[in-house]
Structure formats: C-alpha cells, structure tokens
mmCIF file of C-alpha atoms in Angstrom:
data_model
loop_
_atom_site.group_PDB
_atom_site.id
_atom_site.type_symbol
_atom_site.label_atom_id
_atom_site.label_comp_id
_atom_site.label_asym_id
_atom_site.label_seq_id
_atom_site.Cartn_x
_atom_site.Cartn_y
_atom_site.Cartn_z
ATOM 1 C CA LYS V 134 77.557 116.706 105.228
ATOM 2 C CA ASN V 135 78.459 113.580 107.193
ATOM 3 C CA GLN V 136 77.209 113.480 110.649
ATOM 4 C CA VAL V 137 80.392 111.726 111.792
ATOM 5 C CA GLU V 138 83.667 113.735 110.726
ATOM 6 C CA GLN V 139 87.082 112.230 111.234
ATOM 7 C CA SER V 140 90.357 113.916 111.084
ATOM 8 C CA PRO V 141 93.013 113.330 109.780
ATOM 9 C CA GLN V 142 92.127 111.515 106.814
ATOM 10 C CA SER V 143 95.376 109.781 106.752
ATOM 11 C CA LEU V 144 98.391 109.647 109.086
ATOM 12 C CA ILE V 145 101.968 108.498 108.961
ATOM 13 C CA ILE V 146 103.993 107.866 112.088
ATOM 14 C CA LEU V 147 107.117 106.026 113.057
ATOM 15 C CA GLU V 148 106.982 103.001 115.203
ATOM 16 C CA GLY V 149 107.002 103.825 118.956
ATOM 17 C CA LYS V 150 105.462 107.118 118.576
ATOM 18 C CA ASN V 151 102.123 108.238 120.069
ATOM 19 C CA CYS V 152 99.242 109.502 117.949
ATOM 20 C CA THR V 153 95.616 110.935 118.374
ATOM 21 C CA LEU V 154 92.752 110.664 116.003
ATOM 22 C CA GLN V 155 89.761 112.942 116.153
ATOM 23 C CA CYS V 156 85.991 112.387 115.749
ATOM 24 C CA ASN V 157 83.454 115.095 115.607
ATOM 25 C CA TYR V 158 79.628 114.168 115.290
ATOM 26 C CA THR V 159 76.282 115.774 115.130
ATOM 27 C CA VAL V 160 74.351 112.613 115.467
ATOM 28 C CA SER V 161 71.303 113.284 117.630
ATOM 29 C CA PRO V 162 69.866 111.900 119.897
ATOM 30 C CA PHE V 163 73.065 110.262 121.085
ATOM 31 C CA SER V 164 73.355 106.703 122.321
ATOM 32 C CA ASN V 165 76.931 105.652 122.148
ATOM 33 C CA LEU V 166 80.264 106.134 120.459
ATOM 34 C CA ARG V 167 82.519 103.283 119.368
ATOM 35 C CA TRP V 168 85.970 103.206 117.826
ATOM 36 C CA TYR V 169 86.704 100.328 115.431
ATOM 37 C CA LYS V 170 90.047 99.140 113.942
ATOM 38 C CA GLN V 171 89.676 97.795 110.404
ATOM 39 C CA ASP V 172 92.557 96.051 108.833
ATOM 40 C CA THR V 173 92.601 96.122 104.988
ATOM 41 C CA GLY V 174 90.130 93.571 103.539
ATOM 42 C CA ARG V 175 88.824 92.730 106.891
ATOM 43 C CA GLY V 176 85.836 93.490 109.027
ATOM 44 C CA PRO V 177 85.931 96.240 111.631
ATOM 45 C CA VAL V 178 86.807 95.066 115.165
ATOM 46 C CA SER V 179 85.659 97.147 118.158
ATOM 47 C CA LEU V 180 88.286 98.890 120.367
ATOM 48 C CA THR V 181 86.171 101.001 122.712
ATOM 49 C CA ILE V 182 82.453 101.877 123.463
ATOM 50 C CA MET V 183 81.455 104.922 125.483
ATOM 51 C CA THR V 184 77.977 106.014 126.543
ATOM 52 C CA PHE V 185 76.745 109.664 127.301
ATOM 53 C CA SER V 186 78.114 109.433 130.936
ATOM 54 C CA GLU V 187 81.633 108.191 130.067
ATOM 55 C CA ASN V 188 84.485 110.406 129.192
ATOM 56 C CA THR V 189 87.450 107.932 128.883
ATOM 57 C CA LYS V 190 87.788 104.390 128.094
ATOM 58 C CA SER V 191 90.924 102.370 127.609
ATOM 59 C CA ASN V 192 91.805 99.304 125.885
ATOM 60 C CA GLY V 193 95.540 98.547 126.299
ATOM 61 C CA ARG V 194 97.434 100.962 124.268
ATOM 62 C CA TYR V 195 94.268 102.555 122.999
ATOM 63 C CA THR V 196 92.513 105.424 124.968
ATOM 64 C CA ALA V 197 89.339 106.924 123.707
ATOM 65 C CA THR V 198 87.937 110.180 125.213
ATOM 66 C CA LEU V 199 84.390 111.586 124.739
ATOM 67 C CA ASP V 200 83.041 115.063 125.344
ATOM 68 C CA ALA V 201 79.280 114.848 124.847
ATOM 69 C CA ASP V 202 78.903 118.541 125.377
ATOM 70 C CA THR V 203 81.055 119.537 122.455
ATOM 71 C CA LYS V 204 80.264 116.248 120.532
ATOM 72 C CA GLN V 205 83.875 115.271 120.219
ATOM 73 C CA SER V 206 85.825 112.173 120.771
ATOM 74 C CA SER V 207 89.575 111.278 120.357
ATOM 75 C CA LEU V 208 91.349 107.895 120.148
ATOM 76 C CA HIS V 209 94.837 108.091 121.440
ATOM 77 C CA ILE V 210 97.404 105.309 120.616
ATOM 78 C CA THR V 211 100.366 104.920 122.637
ATOM 79 C CA ALA V 212 103.795 103.514 121.554
ATOM 80 C CA SER V 213 102.566 102.550 118.245
ATOM 81 C CA GLN V 214 103.343 99.286 116.567
ATOM 82 C CA LEU V 215 103.582 98.124 112.975
ATOM 83 C CA SER V 216 100.392 96.115 113.674
ATOM 84 C CA ASP V 217 98.533 99.254 114.390
ATOM 85 C CA SER V 218 98.536 100.252 110.571
ATOM 86 C CA ALA V 219 94.793 100.028 109.844
ATOM 87 C CA SER V 220 91.829 102.281 109.252
ATOM 88 C CA TYR V 221 90.285 103.556 112.633
ATOM 89 C CA ILE V 222 86.521 104.287 112.335
ATOM 90 C CA CYS V 223 84.397 106.343 114.477
ATOM 91 C CA VAL V 224 80.693 105.046 114.832
ATOM 92 C CA VAL V 225 78.007 107.052 116.689
ATOM 93 C CA SER V 226 74.710 105.427 117.367
ATOM 94 C CA LYS V 227 71.417 107.324 117.536
ATOM 95 C CA GLY V 228 69.516 106.927 120.801
ATOM 96 C CA PRO V 229 65.908 106.493 121.548
ATOM 97 C CA GLY V 230 63.692 107.398 118.450
ATOM 98 C CA GLY V 231 66.725 106.992 116.323
ATOM 99 C CA SER V 232 66.608 102.961 116.315
ATOM 100 C CA TYR V 233 70.042 102.881 117.528
ATOM 101 C CA ILE V 234 71.308 102.943 113.808
ATOM 102 C CA PRO V 235 75.003 103.525 113.808
ATOM 103 C CA THR V 236 76.469 106.357 111.719
ATOM 104 C CA PHE V 237 79.939 105.799 110.490
ATOM 105 C CA GLY V 238 82.926 108.080 109.952
ATOM 106 C CA ARG V 239 84.995 107.831 106.783
ATOM 107 C CA GLY V 240 87.792 106.666 108.886
ATOM 108 C CA THR V 241 91.447 107.721 109.602
ATOM 109 C CA SER V 242 94.091 105.652 107.671
ATOM 110 C CA LEU V 243 97.023 105.125 109.981
ATOM 111 C CA ILE V 244 100.334 103.912 108.633
ATOM 112 C CA VAL V 245 103.104 102.991 111.083
ATOM 113 C CA HIS V 246 106.599 102.946 109.726
ATOM 114 C CA PRO V 247 109.541 101.007 111.197
ATOM 115 C CA GLY E 248 84.317 86.861 122.381
ATOM 116 C CA ALA E 249 81.411 86.883 119.985
ATOM 117 C CA VAL E 250 82.378 85.701 116.489
ATOM 118 C CA VAL E 251 80.630 86.434 113.294
ATOM 119 C CA SER E 252 81.496 84.394 110.119
ATOM 120 C CA GLN E 253 80.903 85.159 106.445
ATOM 121 C CA HIS E 254 80.959 82.937 103.511
ATOM 122 C CA PRO E 255 82.406 82.951 101.143
ATOM 123 C CA SER E 256 85.228 85.350 101.631
ATOM 124 C CA ARG E 257 85.827 85.977 97.889
ATOM 125 C CA VAL E 258 83.480 85.444 94.976
ATOM 126 C CA ILE E 259 83.932 86.247 91.372
ATOM 127 C CA CYS E 260 80.883 85.923 89.128
ATOM 128 C CA LYS E 261 79.690 86.774 85.704
ATOM 129 C CA SER E 262 77.371 89.780 84.876
ATOM 130 C CA GLY E 263 73.747 88.671 85.110
ATOM 131 C CA THR E 264 74.232 85.937 87.725
ATOM 132 C CA SER E 265 73.113 85.866 91.245
ATOM 133 C CA VAL E 266 75.370 85.454 94.363
ATOM 134 C CA LYS E 267 74.448 84.551 97.852
ATOM 135 C CA ILE E 268 76.308 85.669 100.891
ATOM 136 C CA GLU E 269 75.958 83.956 104.391
ATOM 137 C CA CYS E 270 76.388 85.726 107.710
ATOM 138 C CA ARG E 271 76.506 83.636 110.717
ATOM 139 C CA SER E 272 76.782 84.405 114.514
ATOM 140 C CA LEU E 273 78.855 81.477 115.748
ATOM 141 C CA ASP E 274 78.310 81.624 119.494
ATOM 142 C CA PHE E 275 75.373 83.776 120.232
ATOM 143 C CA GLN E 276 71.836 84.600 118.950
ATOM 144 C CA ALA E 277 71.352 87.683 116.853
ATOM 145 C CA THR E 278 68.002 88.999 116.608
ATOM 146 C CA THR E 279 69.254 91.856 114.381
ATOM 147 C CA MET E 280 71.815 91.560 111.539
ATOM 148 C CA PHE E 281 73.091 94.393 109.355
ATOM 149 C CA TRP E 282 74.369 94.415 105.956
ATOM 150 C CA TYR E 283 76.926 97.002 104.763
ATOM 151 C CA ARG E 284 78.780 97.767 101.583
ATOM 152 C CA GLN E 285 82.205 99.288 101.488
ATOM 153 C CA PHE E 286 83.913 100.844 98.405
ATOM 154 C CA PRO E 287 87.747 101.194 98.342
ATOM 155 C CA LYS E 288 88.877 103.975 100.774
ATOM 156 C CA GLN E 289 85.128 104.751 101.764
ATOM 157 C CA SER E 290 83.489 104.036 105.104
ATOM 158 C CA LEU E 291 80.964 101.261 105.585
ATOM 159 C CA MET E 292 77.537 102.095 104.127
ATOM 160 C CA LEU E 293 74.678 100.454 105.782
ATOM 161 C CA MET E 294 72.390 98.776 103.060
ATOM 162 C CA ALA E 295 69.705 97.098 105.302
ATOM 163 C CA THR E 296 68.744 96.003 108.852
ATOM 164 C CA SER E 297 67.644 92.295 109.147
ATOM 165 C CA ASN E 298 65.429 91.161 111.846
ATOM 166 C CA GLU E 299 64.762 87.381 112.446
ATOM 167 C CA GLY E 300 61.632 86.400 111.266
ATOM 168 C CA SER E 301 60.369 89.626 109.552
ATOM 169 C CA LYS E 302 61.203 91.536 106.486
ATOM 170 C CA ALA E 303 64.359 93.572 106.208
ATOM 171 C CA THR E 304 64.449 97.341 106.546
ATOM 172 C CA TYR E 305 66.412 98.832 103.644
ATOM 173 C CA GLU E 306 68.186 102.059 103.607
ATOM 174 C CA GLN E 307 67.202 104.844 101.062
ATOM 175 C CA GLY E 308 68.453 104.038 97.651
ATOM 176 C CA VAL E 309 69.118 100.361 98.226
ATOM 177 C CA GLU E 310 66.900 98.251 95.870
ATOM 178 C CA LYS E 311 65.224 95.513 97.867
ATOM 179 C CA ASP E 312 64.551 93.385 94.754
ATOM 180 C CA LYS E 313 68.174 93.385 93.858
ATOM 181 C CA PHE E 314 69.523 92.772 97.419
ATOM 182 C CA LEU E 315 67.355 90.027 98.824
ATOM 183 C CA ILE E 316 67.837 89.425 102.501
ATOM 184 C CA ASN E 317 66.831 86.483 104.433
ATOM 185 C CA HIS E 318 67.065 86.193 108.324
ATOM 186 C CA ALA E 319 65.458 82.835 108.824
ATOM 187 C CA SER E 320 67.144 81.891 112.125
ATOM 188 C CA LEU E 321 68.746 83.748 115.117
ATOM 189 C CA THR E 322 72.083 82.758 113.835
ATOM 190 C CA LEU E 323 71.923 83.115 109.922
ATOM 191 C CA SER E 324 71.258 85.860 107.493
ATOM 192 C CA THR E 325 71.828 85.756 103.798
ATOM 193 C CA LEU E 326 72.257 88.420 101.347
ATOM 194 C CA THR E 327 71.586 87.590 97.568
ATOM 195 C CA VAL E 328 72.790 89.993 94.946
ATOM 196 C CA THR E 329 70.512 89.159 92.043
ATOM 197 C CA SER E 330 71.387 89.816 88.424
ATOM 198 C CA ALA E 331 74.785 91.236 89.529
ATOM 199 C CA HIS E 332 76.581 93.894 87.474
ATOM 200 C CA PRO E 333 80.136 95.172 87.437
ATOM 201 C CA GLU E 334 79.104 98.188 89.537
ATOM 202 C CA ASP E 335 78.010 95.831 92.468
ATOM 203 C CA SER E 336 81.583 94.749 92.847
ATOM 204 C CA SER E 337 82.370 95.801 96.459
ATOM 205 C CA PHE E 338 83.258 94.507 99.725
ATOM 206 C CA TYR E 339 80.113 93.385 101.718
ATOM 207 C CA ILE E 340 80.223 93.180 105.503
ATOM 208 C CA CYS E 341 77.533 91.818 107.923
ATOM 209 C CA SER E 342 77.277 92.348 111.524
ATOM 210 C CA ALA E 343 75.237 90.912 114.276
ATOM 211 C CA ARG E 344 73.914 92.051 117.569
ATOM 212 C CA PRO E 345 73.387 89.877 120.343
ATOM 213 C CA GLY E 346 70.198 89.527 122.335
ATOM 214 C CA LEU E 347 67.270 91.858 122.101
ATOM 215 C CA ALA E 348 68.600 95.251 123.302
ATOM 216 C CA ASP E 349 68.571 97.973 120.625
ATOM 217 C CA SER E 350 71.664 99.549 122.048
ATOM 218 C CA GLY E 351 73.845 96.420 122.221
ATOM 219 C CA PRO E 352 77.255 96.167 120.485
ATOM 220 C CA GLN E 353 77.681 94.914 116.774
ATOM 221 C CA TYR E 354 80.094 92.372 115.955
ATOM 222 C CA PHE E 355 81.382 92.410 112.471
ATOM 223 C CA GLY E 356 82.098 89.462 110.069
ATOM 224 C CA PRO E 357 85.294 89.314 108.141
ATOM 225 C CA GLY E 358 83.616 90.578 104.858
ATOM 226 C CA THR E 359 83.109 89.225 101.440
ATOM 227 C CA ARG E 360 84.799 90.688 98.432
ATOM 228 C CA LEU E 361 82.520 90.449 95.307
ATOM 229 C CA THR E 362 83.946 90.899 91.856
ATOM 230 C CA VAL E 363 81.503 90.942 89.038
ATOM 231 C CA LEU E 364 83.032 90.496 85.643
#
C-alpha cells in the first residue's frame, strides 16, 4: 500500500469552478508535505510546502491545508482556469532518521473545461 | 527562483546503446541531486540519490550497473542508461536540493523523454 494516497484519481471541472484535492499519508516520521503541479511532459513545479506546525499555506489561487494529527492534506483551487489542467502530486518527506526522502502520491489528474 | 535544466529533452536510441542524461542546477549549488523515472499515468519513482563527490545511493530494485550516476560537481549530475532496452523507455526527471540541509526543497528539471527502439 502506497504511503501517500491521493483522491480523486482524476477530476473534470468547468472553468471558473473551485475544487479540492485530497492527500492522506502514513509516512513517518514526518518532515514536510509539498504539493506539486506537473504539466504533461514536464517536471513538477512546487506549489506549497508545509511543516508539522503549519496547517494552511496559500499560493495565489492555491490553498493547501494540513492536519498532522489525522495525516491528511488538501489542495483547494479557487476560480479554476484552463491552465490549471495538470497532474497535482502530493509529496511527503520523512523526517530525522528517514533521510528526508520524499514519498510521492500517484497524483490527481485535473482537467478544466471551458 | 531556482532553475534546474536537463539535456537532452528527448532522445531516441537503438537497443543496446548507452544514453547519457545531464542534470544541471543553473543558479545554485546542489549537494544532493535525485533521479526519478516516471511511466505514463504513474507517479515519479525515485531511482537514486546522488551526493556530490560520493557514490550514489540506489533504491531497491534499481540496477546500479545499468543506471550509472556521476555527480562530479555541485551543479552537475549525469545519468547514463547503459545497454538500453525498450523497457527502459520512460520519462526521466532529476531534481536538485540547494545547500546542505537535508530538509530543503527540491527543484525539478523539465525531464528527458527516452525512447529505446
């Protein structure tokens, strides 16, 4: 079982609508959680990073939340645009003793239709 | 922001040949670089962690003699796929971590699409 589970696997929304992507993890010890956006055929680009003590982080229309107790995170996209169509990947890094090696979720494929 | 480049972006080669992929951090020094492989509709899979001046650490199941990694400087790491076979066709992505902190962010390159005929 993957230590980072993302849902939904894919999502289709209309331009202008909001959406929320979920990430549940079992990685331990925890260091940080990052959300990346990966366009098709490109490398991932970092959107947000959160450590244990942070429970929300915003980057423009992207807002990430973290509940370290329940080991859940979400990425909320507001007023979606066509350019938001991409794969969104949740990455959790292990903390001390885990060499900070990141564990990747399988990603959520988002398609924004006009 | 930190920029990581990869070269080439695409490569097509014949089965049995070797292919070298370069990963460069353009505006920062990276003690640690990571190499990933990504198959269609799959997430990135870590292949190896490359530390400047020392041998790379390979993940379980990754053949170190087939995927040669060299990290000779703080801005350059190379991945050589030796005796490539069609099953090696994939999207290879590197990332670089600035400075010495183990918990620092990773910056990803744009990826290299390898097709082995």
